[in-house]
């Protein structure tokens, strides 16, 4: 278990090459609306519910105001560096929403990963817009570092391509855009038992908690000191939910 605070593009340099079984990460989506003005808002205004005291509970986080070209280039740089840390045939799985999914698929491939597909996360809730489809899903774009062995042994993991897991209720969140531990545990099914997982944007450490729960080793990187401290406490089991 290794938790590192700083910019993942710099911090990843300290991690041994070809040592990671799975990159499972949730970058800033640079999203949050239909127009460029929406994208430029503070993350507090985009992602927190004032009803649950969102404005004062969480600090804003950075990296969430890029346009599509910048997002694609930033993710290409991160995923290229992450691939150097991946074992051969290692897995890369990255969260994204509907707005930047095309840029992320481009970034994954230009970083050298073999694009394998998309897992759908059905969150089961979203804002209703009359006369429109709901955006009640987010996505996990995934690929492998070269060819993955596909011999099926009896009892081996076969993951579902659509996962229904409720999002974390606003009033008990540790992070503005926290992902449910149960969802991360289900995604980790594809990673060898006792494998090493890296999250370059660990936020409040949900991926780390899922690794502890499922017996995987974890390397987590987070830029914000505030969220880094929360992640340390969560992963060491040293905190209870803020209500
Ligand atoms: C979408 S959030 C991750 C939330 C996390 N999945 C959770 O459940 O708490 C993205 C995180 O990436 C961090 N971040 C942004 N730019 C970064 C960078 N260059 N290096 C490392 N972390 C970064 C932000 O501070 C933010 O906490």
Tab-separated table of C-alpha atoms and ligand atoms in Angstrom:
chain	number	residue	atom	x	y	z
A	1	UNK	CA	0.000	0.000	0.000
A	2	UNK	CA	1.504	3.309	-1.074
A	3	UNK	CA	-0.268	6.700	-0.933
A	4	UNK	CA	1.467	9.634	-2.642
A	5	UNK	CA	0.480	13.286	-2.644
A	6	UNK	CA	1.187	15.422	-5.730
A	7	UNK	CA	0.604	15.757	-9.470
A	8	UNK	CA	0.274	12.259	-10.913
A	9	UNK	CA	2.325	13.217	-13.965
A	10	UNK	CA	5.296	13.871	-11.675
A	11	UNK	CA	4.606	11.350	-8.926
A	12	UNK	CA	4.238	8.391	-11.307
A	13	UNK	CA	7.965	8.758	-12.101
A	14	UNK	CA	8.715	7.281	-8.661
A	15	UNK	CA	6.753	4.088	-9.348
A	16	UNK	CA	8.544	1.047	-10.690
A	17	UNK	CA	8.011	0.343	-14.385
A	18	UNK	CA	5.989	-2.759	-15.381
A	19	UNK	CA	4.757	-3.318	-11.824
A	20	UNK	CA	1.008	-2.601	-11.958
A	21	UNK	CA	-1.729	-5.139	-12.765
A	22	UNK	CA	-4.592	-2.672	-13.123
A	23	UNK	CA	-4.986	1.079	-13.435
A	24	UNK	CA	-8.432	1.946	-12.129
A	25	UNK	CA	-8.926	5.674	-12.016
A	26	UNK	CA	-11.487	8.462	-11.959
A	27	UNK	CA	-10.029	11.691	-13.396
A	28	UNK	CA	-11.688	15.103	-13.254
A	29	UNK	CA	-14.296	14.855	-16.048
A	30	UNK	CA	-13.879	18.481	-17.173
A	31	UNK	CA	-17.559	18.343	-17.646
A	32	UNK	CA	-20.615	19.489	-15.768
A	33	UNK	CA	-22.901	21.099	-18.319
A	34	UNK	CA	-23.762	21.738	-21.912
A	35	UNK	CA	-21.896	24.984	-22.489
A	36	UNK	CA	-18.322	26.163	-22.012
A	37	UNK	CA	-19.529	28.490	-19.235
A	38	UNK	CA	-20.790	25.456	-17.319
A	39	UNK	CA	-17.443	23.721	-17.712
A	40	UNK	CA	-15.613	26.692	-16.208
A	41	UNK	CA	-17.680	26.725	-13.014
A	42	UNK	CA	-16.145	25.730	-9.687
A	43	UNK	CA	-16.482	22.005	-8.933
A	44	UNK	CA	-18.551	22.895	-5.864
A	45	UNK	CA	-21.148	24.547	-8.093
A	46	UNK	CA	-21.091	21.690	-10.601
A	47	UNK	CA	-21.169	18.686	-8.329
A	48	UNK	CA	-22.447	19.479	-4.856
A	49	UNK	CA	-25.909	19.896	-3.541
A	50	UNK	CA	-26.322	23.031	-1.419
A	51	UNK	CA	-29.113	21.236	0.412
A	52	UNK	CA	-26.425	19.056	1.997
A	53	UNK	CA	-24.131	21.966	2.741
A	54	UNK	CA	-21.994	21.149	-0.310
A	55	UNK	CA	-20.408	24.564	-0.488
A	56	UNK	CA	-18.793	24.405	2.916
A	57	UNK	CA	-18.144	20.675	3.271
A	58	UNK	CA	-15.752	20.173	0.355
A	59	UNK	CA	-12.913	22.177	-1.191
A	60	UNK	CA	-12.947	22.550	-4.985
A	61	UNK	CA	-10.592	20.270	-6.895
A	62	UNK	CA	-8.476	21.171	-9.910
A	63	UNK	CA	-8.224	19.809	-13.440
A	64	UNK	CA	-11.944	20.079	-14.153
A	65	UNK	CA	-12.082	23.032	-16.551
A	66	UNK	CA	-10.380	21.724	-19.685
A	67	UNK	CA	-11.977	21.851	-23.107
A	68	UNK	CA	-12.135	18.604	-25.100
A	69	UNK	CA	-8.772	19.043	-26.824
A	70	UNK	CA	-6.965	19.820	-23.593
A	71	UNK	CA	-8.722	16.962	-21.766
A	72	UNK	CA	-7.706	14.541	-24.510
A	73	UNK	CA	-4.055	15.675	-24.407
A	74	UNK	CA	-3.906	15.655	-20.603
A	75	UNK	CA	-5.367	12.146	-20.434
A	76	UNK	CA	-3.060	10.959	-23.213
A	77	UNK	CA	-0.051	12.112	-21.168
A	78	UNK	CA	-1.357	10.497	-17.965
A	79	UNK	CA	-2.291	7.215	-19.642
A	80	UNK	CA	0.985	7.007	-21.562
A	81	UNK	CA	2.912	7.366	-18.315
A	82	UNK	CA	0.579	4.912	-16.581
A	83	UNK	CA	1.173	2.366	-19.362
A	84	UNK	CA	4.895	2.402	-18.612
A	85	UNK	CA	3.996	1.347	-15.065
A	86	UNK	CA	1.645	-1.415	-16.265
A	87	UNK	CA	2.670	-5.049	-16.545
A	88	UNK	CA	2.369	-6.614	-19.965
A	89	UNK	CA	-1.323	-7.357	-20.633
A	90	UNK	CA	-2.227	-5.197	-17.609
A	91	UNK	CA	-5.618	-3.487	-17.555
A	92	UNK	CA	-6.552	0.174	-17.677
A	93	UNK	CA	-10.086	1.279	-16.710
A	94	UNK	CA	-11.005	4.967	-16.587
A	95	UNK	CA	-14.241	6.675	-15.522
A	96	UNK	CA	-15.838	9.321	-17.731
A	97	UNK	CA	-19.275	10.775	-18.454
A	98	UNK	CA	-21.108	11.155	-21.776
A	99	UNK	CA	-19.513	14.500	-22.650
A	100	UNK	CA	-15.859	13.476	-22.877
A	101	UNK	CA	-16.156	9.781	-23.654
A	102	UNK	CA	-14.945	10.163	-27.265
A	103	UNK	CA	-11.871	12.171	-26.175
A	104	UNK	CA	-11.025	9.589	-23.539
A	105	UNK	CA	-11.207	6.702	-26.018
A	106	UNK	CA	-8.830	8.651	-28.293
A	107	UNK	CA	-6.499	9.380	-25.372
A	108	UNK	CA	-6.402	5.719	-24.280
A	109	UNK	CA	-5.462	4.587	-27.767
A	110	UNK	CA	-2.937	7.311	-28.508
A	111	UNK	CA	-1.293	6.463	-25.175
A	112	UNK	CA	-0.680	2.986	-26.586
A	113	UNK	CA	-3.351	0.901	-24.836
A	114	UNK	CA	-5.470	-1.532	-26.832
A	115	UNK	CA	-9.034	-0.245	-26.560
A	116	UNK	CA	-11.311	-3.073	-25.401
A	117	UNK	CA	-14.654	-1.476	-24.674
A	118	UNK	CA	-16.911	0.390	-22.300
A	119	UNK	CA	-18.547	-0.719	-19.073
A	120	UNK	CA	-21.747	1.158	-18.284
A	121	UNK	CA	-22.381	2.278	-14.725
A	122	UNK	CA	-26.116	2.653	-14.193
A	123	UNK	CA	-26.308	5.044	-11.233
A	124	UNK	CA	-30.054	4.826	-10.955
A	125	UNK	CA	-30.540	8.547	-10.542
A	126	UNK	CA	-30.147	11.815	-12.449
A	127	UNK	CA	-31.881	15.113	-12.990
A	128	UNK	CA	-35.079	14.639	-15.003
A	129	UNK	CA	-35.323	16.868	-18.096
A	130	UNK	CA	-38.853	16.798	-19.554
A	131	UNK	CA	-38.930	15.444	-23.127
A	132	UNK	CA	-35.320	14.198	-22.960
A	133	UNK	CA	-33.482	10.976	-22.061
A	134	UNK	CA	-31.960	10.897	-18.627
A	135	UNK	CA	-28.161	10.937	-18.291
A	136	UNK	CA	-28.306	8.419	-15.492
A	137	UNK	CA	-25.221	6.438	-16.508
A	138	UNK	CA	-21.484	7.035	-16.400
A	139	UNK	CA	-18.903	4.955	-18.243
A	140	UNK	CA	-15.665	3.081	-17.688
A	141	UNK	CA	-13.507	3.046	-20.825
A	142	UNK	CA	-11.079	0.149	-20.646
A	143	UNK	CA	-8.144	-1.368	-22.475
A	144	UNK	CA	-5.118	-3.601	-22.081
A	145	UNK	CA	-1.388	-3.103	-22.366
A	146	UNK	CA	-0.885	-5.413	-25.321
A	147	UNK	CA	-2.613	-8.724	-25.778
A	148	UNK	CA	-4.473	-10.098	-22.795
A	149	UNK	CA	-4.517	-13.856	-22.232
A	150	UNK	CA	-8.023	-15.047	-22.925
A	151	UNK	CA	-7.883	-18.703	-21.933
A	152	UNK	CA	-10.913	-19.409	-19.836
A	153	UNK	CA	-10.322	-21.558	-16.809
A	154	UNK	CA	-13.235	-22.927	-14.847
A	155	UNK	CA	-14.511	-20.330	-12.381
A	156	UNK	CA	-12.498	-17.455	-13.837
A	157	UNK	CA	-13.937	-13.922	-13.706
A	158	UNK	CA	-16.332	-12.849	-16.436
A	159	UNK	CA	-17.455	-9.287	-15.774
A	160	UNK	CA	-20.807	-7.778	-16.668
A	161	UNK	CA	-20.732	-4.882	-19.132
A	162	UNK	CA	-23.441	-2.965	-17.277
A	163	UNK	CA	-23.281	-2.514	-13.530
A	164	UNK	CA	-26.192	-1.207	-11.496
A	165	UNK	CA	-24.933	0.374	-8.302
A	166	UNK	CA	-26.557	3.343	-6.559
A	167	UNK	CA	-24.420	6.486	-6.377
A	168	UNK	CA	-23.192	7.627	-2.953
A	169	UNK	CA	-25.884	9.769	-1.280
A	170	UNK	CA	-24.835	13.445	-1.145
A	171	UNK	CA	-25.308	13.751	2.586
A	172	UNK	CA	-22.723	11.067	3.405
A	173	UNK	CA	-20.111	11.770	0.714
A	174	UNK	CA	-16.385	12.235	1.423
A	175	UNK	CA	-15.738	13.727	-2.022
A	176	UNK	CA	-17.767	15.837	-4.436
A	177	UNK	CA	-17.598	13.138	-7.120
A	178	UNK	CA	-17.109	10.051	-4.971
A	179	UNK	CA	-17.569	6.631	-6.572
A	180	UNK	CA	-19.283	3.795	-4.664
A	181	UNK	CA	-16.901	1.236	-3.164
A	182	UNK	CA	-19.218	-1.581	-4.259
A	183	UNK	CA	-18.886	-0.498	-7.904
A	184	UNK	CA	-15.085	-0.372	-7.629
A	185	UNK	CA	-15.001	-3.816	-5.999
A	186	UNK	CA	-16.972	-5.219	-8.916
A	187	UNK	CA	-14.608	-3.615	-11.446
A	188	UNK	CA	-11.630	-5.032	-9.552
A	189	UNK	CA	-12.926	-8.525	-10.330
A	190	UNK	CA	-10.908	-8.344	-13.568
A	191	UNK	CA	-7.638	-7.768	-11.666
A	192	UNK	CA	-5.744	-10.839	-10.405
A	193	UNK	CA	-6.288	-11.585	-6.722
A	194	UNK	CA	-3.440	-9.987	-4.760
A	195	UNK	CA	-2.562	-7.905	-7.834
A	196	UNK	CA	-1.434	-4.276	-7.584
A	197	UNK	CA	-3.867	-1.505	-8.527
A	198	UNK	CA	-2.953	2.140	-9.212
A	199	UNK	CA	-5.365	5.104	-9.038
A	200	UNK	CA	-3.710	8.312	-10.331
A	201	UNK	CA	-6.669	10.498	-9.211
A	202	UNK	CA	-7.644	8.810	-5.973
A	203	UNK	CA	-9.712	11.663	-4.444
A	204	UNK	CA	-11.062	10.425	-1.123
A	205	UNK	CA	-9.549	6.966	-1.675
A	206	UNK	CA	-12.609	4.888	-2.674
A	207	UNK	CA	-10.496	2.654	-4.968
A	208	UNK	CA	-8.046	2.089	-2.098
A	209	UNK	CA	-10.875	1.028	0.217
A	210	UNK	CA	-12.126	-1.403	-2.465
A	211	UNK	CA	-8.591	-2.826	-2.760
A	212	UNK	CA	-8.323	-3.341	1.001
A	213	UNK	CA	-11.741	-5.049	1.002
A	214	UNK	CA	-10.775	-7.409	-1.834
A	215	UNK	CA	-7.145	-8.143	-0.891
A	216	UNK	CA	-5.408	-6.168	-3.653
A	217	UNK	CA	-2.342	-4.000	-3.133
A	218	UNK	CA	-2.905	-0.303	-3.888
A	219	UNK	CA	-0.939	2.721	-5.069
A	220	UNK	CA	-2.941	5.964	-4.860
A	221	UNK	CA	-1.984	9.471	-6.020
A	222	UNK	CA	-3.898	12.660	-5.185
A	223	UNK	CA	-3.079	16.310	-5.820
A	224	UNK	CA	-5.245	17.974	-3.182
A	225	UNK	CA	-3.837	17.842	0.348
A	226	UNK	CA	-7.336	17.956	1.774
A	227	UNK	CA	-8.597	14.923	-0.159
A	228	UNK	CA	-5.269	13.130	0.331
A	229	UNK	CA	-5.732	13.278	4.110
A	230	UNK	CA	-9.291	11.976	3.809
A	231	UNK	CA	-8.029	9.104	1.626
A	232	UNK	CA	-5.324	8.195	4.152
A	233	UNK	CA	-7.891	8.053	6.931
A	234	UNK	CA	-10.446	6.087	4.919
A	235	UNK	CA	-7.976	3.506	3.643
A	236	UNK	CA	-6.536	2.933	7.104
A	237	UNK	CA	-10.096	2.560	8.466
A	238	UNK	CA	-9.569	5.635	10.625
A	239	UNK	CA	-12.660	7.693	9.851
A	240	UNK	CA	-16.412	7.356	10.007
A	241	UNK	CA	-18.888	8.902	7.554
A	242	UNK	CA	-19.397	12.675	7.843
A	243	UNK	CA	-23.137	13.278	8.146
B	1	LIG	C1	-13.108	12.696	-9.836
B	1	LIG	S1	-12.109	12.958	-8.466
B	1	LIG	C2	-11.817	11.322	-7.830
B	1	LIG	C3	-12.847	10.906	-6.811
B	1	LIG	C4	-12.591	9.505	-6.261
B	1	LIG	N1	-12.897	8.496	-7.244
B	1	LIG	C5	-13.385	9.244	-4.991
B	1	LIG	O1	-14.239	8.331	-4.979
B	1	LIG	O2	-13.180	9.967	-4.012
B	1	LIG	C6	-10.593	13.402	-9.200
B	1	LIG	C7	-9.496	13.776	-8.239
B	1	LIG	O3	-8.288	13.994	-8.996
B	1	LIG	C8	-7.516	14.978	-8.328
B	1	LIG	N2	-6.555	15.537	-9.301
B	1	LIG	C9	-6.757	16.497	-10.249
B	1	LIG	N3	-5.650	16.688	-10.986
B	1	LIG	C10	-4.711	15.820	-10.511
B	1	LIG	C11	-3.364	15.517	-10.868
B	1	LIG	N4	-2.746	16.174	-11.868
B	1	LIG	N5	-2.695	14.565	-10.167
B	1	LIG	C12	-3.310	13.897	-9.140
B	1	LIG	N6	-4.600	14.139	-8.754
B	1	LIG	C13	-5.288	15.074	-9.431
B	1	LIG	C14	-8.535	15.979	-7.807
B	1	LIG	O4	-8.030	16.697	-6.704
B	1	LIG	C15	-9.722	15.050	-7.448
B	1	LIG	O5	-9.734	14.760	-6.068
